[in-house]
Amino acid sequence: MLRIDGNVEKLRRAVRGLRQEGGTVGFVPTMGYLHEGHLSLVRKSVSENQTTVVSIFVNPLQFGPNEDYEAYPRDLEKDCMLLEKEGVDLVYCPKPEDLYHPDHSTYVVEEGVSRDLCGASRPGHFRGVCTVVLKLFHLVEPDRAYFGEKDYQQLQVIRRMVRDLNVPVEIRGCPIVREQDGLALSSRNVYLSPPERASALALSRSLKKAKALYDSGERDAAKIAGCVREELKGDPSLYVEYVEVKDASELSALKTIERPAVLALAVRVGKTRLIDNVILGEGNP
């Protein structure tokens, strides 16, 4: 496995060299501190492409001023060992100064599906996501790129950006990976104390109850979201940021679920912000 720590031109040359060997290039952008959720994306890429490239970059543009950029967990050497075992061909590990000039002033902004949910509670977050992802797409020029469905809104924002800007890459969404007890895997789970981790199980438990309510025939979006809120409100260590039912593709508001929808939530468990979701209805856009 080839590792490139920063130089943009070296990355471009390396990817073009791998592409000359034939086949497609798959790309998995990550912020590192890899877990089975990330590795499931890597395995999907390795299975579908001759070449797989992974980036590890904690992107400062997508963190707000009071968020956890400095504290975000990092273990680059362990990450690289895991990726080598999975058969990754190239890992790119830039620093902020490798991707952003000191006076950079150009950003990529999506103004539709990014408006609500995390877009409302984390101003500027998706501007940072779109900017770095588009930059990485230009550098790697992948045929396919892989994103987890746990970050469901991010997946839809990237799909919209790629569609609107005619970026020649296929976006592949991959299912949420969970612990045996239901907790969605996240690099931020490391922040949770044992009592907080036990409290965090309410997220997946509430979504499971809401899905059962939908499967029993309920189609009122407010009632389904209310089922989740009811499950969460009993634990004082949980602060609910949002619980919303949205159209699965457009992320527009729904009163009645008559087409595939996503029930998405963001909850602070102590000081740790966690997100999760479940799809309601047939098909996964």
PDB file of N, CA, C and O in Angstrom, residues 67 114-125 153 241-242 266 268 273:
ATOM      1  N   GLU A  67     -16.849  23.476  18.335  1.00  0.00           N
ATOM      2  CA  GLU A  67     -16.908  22.029  18.142  1.00  0.00           C
ATOM      3  C   GLU A  67     -15.544  21.394  18.432  1.00  0.00           C
ATOM      4  O   GLU A  67     -14.608  22.055  18.872  1.00  0.00           O
ATOM      5  N   SER A 114     -29.220  20.696   2.253  1.00  0.00           N
ATOM      6  CA  SER A 114     -28.384  20.981   3.422  1.00  0.00           C
ATOM      7  C   SER A 114     -29.010  21.985   4.377  1.00  0.00           C
ATOM      8  O   SER A 114     -28.423  22.290   5.422  1.00  0.00           O
ATOM      9  N   ARG A 115     -30.206  22.486   4.066  1.00  0.00           N
ATOM     10  CA  ARG A 115     -30.763  23.596   4.857  1.00  0.00           C
ATOM     11  C   ARG A 115     -31.160  23.185   6.267  1.00  0.00           C
ATOM     12  O   ARG A 115     -30.893  23.899   7.229  1.00  0.00           O
ATOM     13  N   ASP A 116     -31.836  22.047   6.407  1.00  0.00           N
ATOM     14  CA  ASP A 116     -32.409  21.658   7.696  1.00  0.00           C
ATOM     15  C   ASP A 116     -31.509  20.652   8.411  1.00  0.00           C
ATOM     16  O   ASP A 116     -30.366  20.444   8.036  1.00  0.00           O
ATOM     17  N   LEU A 117     -32.049  20.024   9.441  1.00  0.00           N
ATOM     18  CA  LEU A 117     -31.349  18.985  10.199  1.00  0.00           C
ATOM     19  C   LEU A 117     -29.985  19.498  10.661  1.00  0.00           C
ATOM     20  O   LEU A 117     -29.898  20.530  11.320  1.00  0.00           O
ATOM     21  N   CYS A 118     -28.913  18.793  10.314  1.00  0.00           N
ATOM     22  CA  CYS A 118     -27.580  19.231  10.747  1.00  0.00           C
ATOM     23  C   CYS A 118     -27.173  20.547  10.102  1.00  0.00           C
ATOM     24  O   CYS A 118     -26.380  21.297  10.679  1.00  0.00           O
ATOM     25  N   GLY A 119     -27.715  20.841   8.932  1.00  0.00           N
ATOM     26  CA  GLY A 119     -27.398  22.113   8.295  1.00  0.00           C
ATOM     27  C   GLY A 119     -27.885  23.300   9.098  1.00  0.00           C
ATOM     28  O   GLY A 119     -27.255  24.360   9.113  1.00  0.00           O
ATOM     29  N   ALA A 120     -29.021  23.126   9.784  1.00  0.00           N
ATOM     30  CA  ALA A 120     -29.559  24.208  10.612  1.00  0.00           C
ATOM     31  C   ALA A 120     -28.826  24.316  11.937  1.00  0.00           C
ATOM     32  O   ALA A 120     -28.595  25.417  12.444  1.00  0.00           O
ATOM     33  N   SER A 121     -28.456  23.179  12.511  1.00  0.00           N
ATOM     34  CA  SER A 121     -27.838  23.203  13.842  1.00  0.00           C
ATOM     35  C   SER A 121     -26.327  23.366  13.797  1.00  0.00           C
ATOM     36  O   SER A 121     -25.711  23.699  14.811  1.00  0.00           O
ATOM     37  N   ARG A 122     -25.725  23.160  12.625  1.00  0.00           N
ATOM     38  CA  ARG A 122     -24.275  23.321  12.480  1.00  0.00           C
ATOM     39  C   ARG A 122     -23.987  24.235  11.279  1.00  0.00           C
ATOM     40  O   ARG A 122     -23.552  23.765  10.227  1.00  0.00           O
ATOM     41  N   PRO A 123     -24.209  25.530  11.422  1.00  0.00           N
ATOM     42  CA  PRO A 123     -24.016  26.449  10.281  1.00  0.00           C
ATOM     43  C   PRO A 123     -22.605  26.327   9.705  1.00  0.00           C
ATOM     44  O   PRO A 123     -21.621  26.308  10.435  1.00  0.00           O
ATOM     45  N   GLY A 124     -22.535  26.245   8.386  1.00  0.00           N
ATOM     46  CA  GLY A 124     -21.246  26.153   7.711  1.00  0.00           C
ATOM     47  C   GLY A 124     -20.700  24.751   7.577  1.00  0.00           C
ATOM     48  O   GLY A 124     -19.738  24.528   6.830  1.00  0.00           O
ATOM     49  N   HIS A 125     -21.306  23.803   8.266  1.00  0.00           N
ATOM     50  CA  HIS A 125     -20.772  22.429   8.250  1.00  0.00           C
ATOM     51  C   HIS A 125     -20.729  21.853   6.843  1.00  0.00           C
ATOM     52  O   HIS A 125     -19.692  21.356   6.391  1.00  0.00           O
ATOM     53  N   GLN A 153     -27.830  12.813   5.754  1.00  0.00           N
ATOM     54  CA  GLN A 153     -27.943  14.113   5.092  1.00  0.00           C
ATOM     55  C   GLN A 153     -26.685  14.418   4.290  1.00  0.00           C
ATOM     56  O   GLN A 153     -26.770  14.940   3.174  1.00  0.00           O
ATOM     57  N   GLU A 241     -31.542  17.416  19.912  1.00  0.00           N
ATOM     58  CA  GLU A 241     -31.330  18.559  19.020  1.00  0.00           C
ATOM     59  C   GLU A 241     -32.417  18.598  17.952  1.00  0.00           C
ATOM     60  O   GLU A 241     -32.989  19.642  17.672  1.00  0.00           O
ATOM     61  N   TYR A 242     -32.692  17.444  17.346  1.00  0.00           N
ATOM     62  CA  TYR A 242     -33.832  17.346  16.430  1.00  0.00           C
ATOM     63  C   TYR A 242     -34.256  15.895  16.268  1.00  0.00           C
ATOM     64  O   TYR A 242     -33.455  14.970  16.425  1.00  0.00           O
ATOM     65  N   ALA A 266     -30.663  13.886  15.935  1.00  0.00           N
ATOM     66  CA  ALA A 266     -29.371  14.274  16.501  1.00  0.00           C
ATOM     67  C   ALA A 266     -29.601  14.511  17.985  1.00  0.00           C
ATOM     68  O   ALA A 266     -30.524  15.227  18.372  1.00  0.00           O
ATOM     69  N   ARG A 268     -27.499  14.981  21.864  1.00  0.00           N
ATOM     70  CA  ARG A 268     -26.280  15.111  22.660  1.00  0.00           C
ATOM     71  C   ARG A 268     -26.401  14.203  23.872  1.00  0.00           C
ATOM     72  O   ARG A 268     -27.352  14.318  24.649  1.00  0.00           O
ATOM     73  N   ARG A 273     -22.165  14.649  20.637  1.00  0.00           N
ATOM     74  CA  ARG A 273     -23.270  14.750  19.681  1.00  0.00           C
ATOM     75  C   ARG A 273     -23.282  13.510  18.792  1.00  0.00           C
ATOM     76  O   ARG A 273     -22.298  13.207  18.112  1.00  0.00           O
TER      77      ARG A 273
END
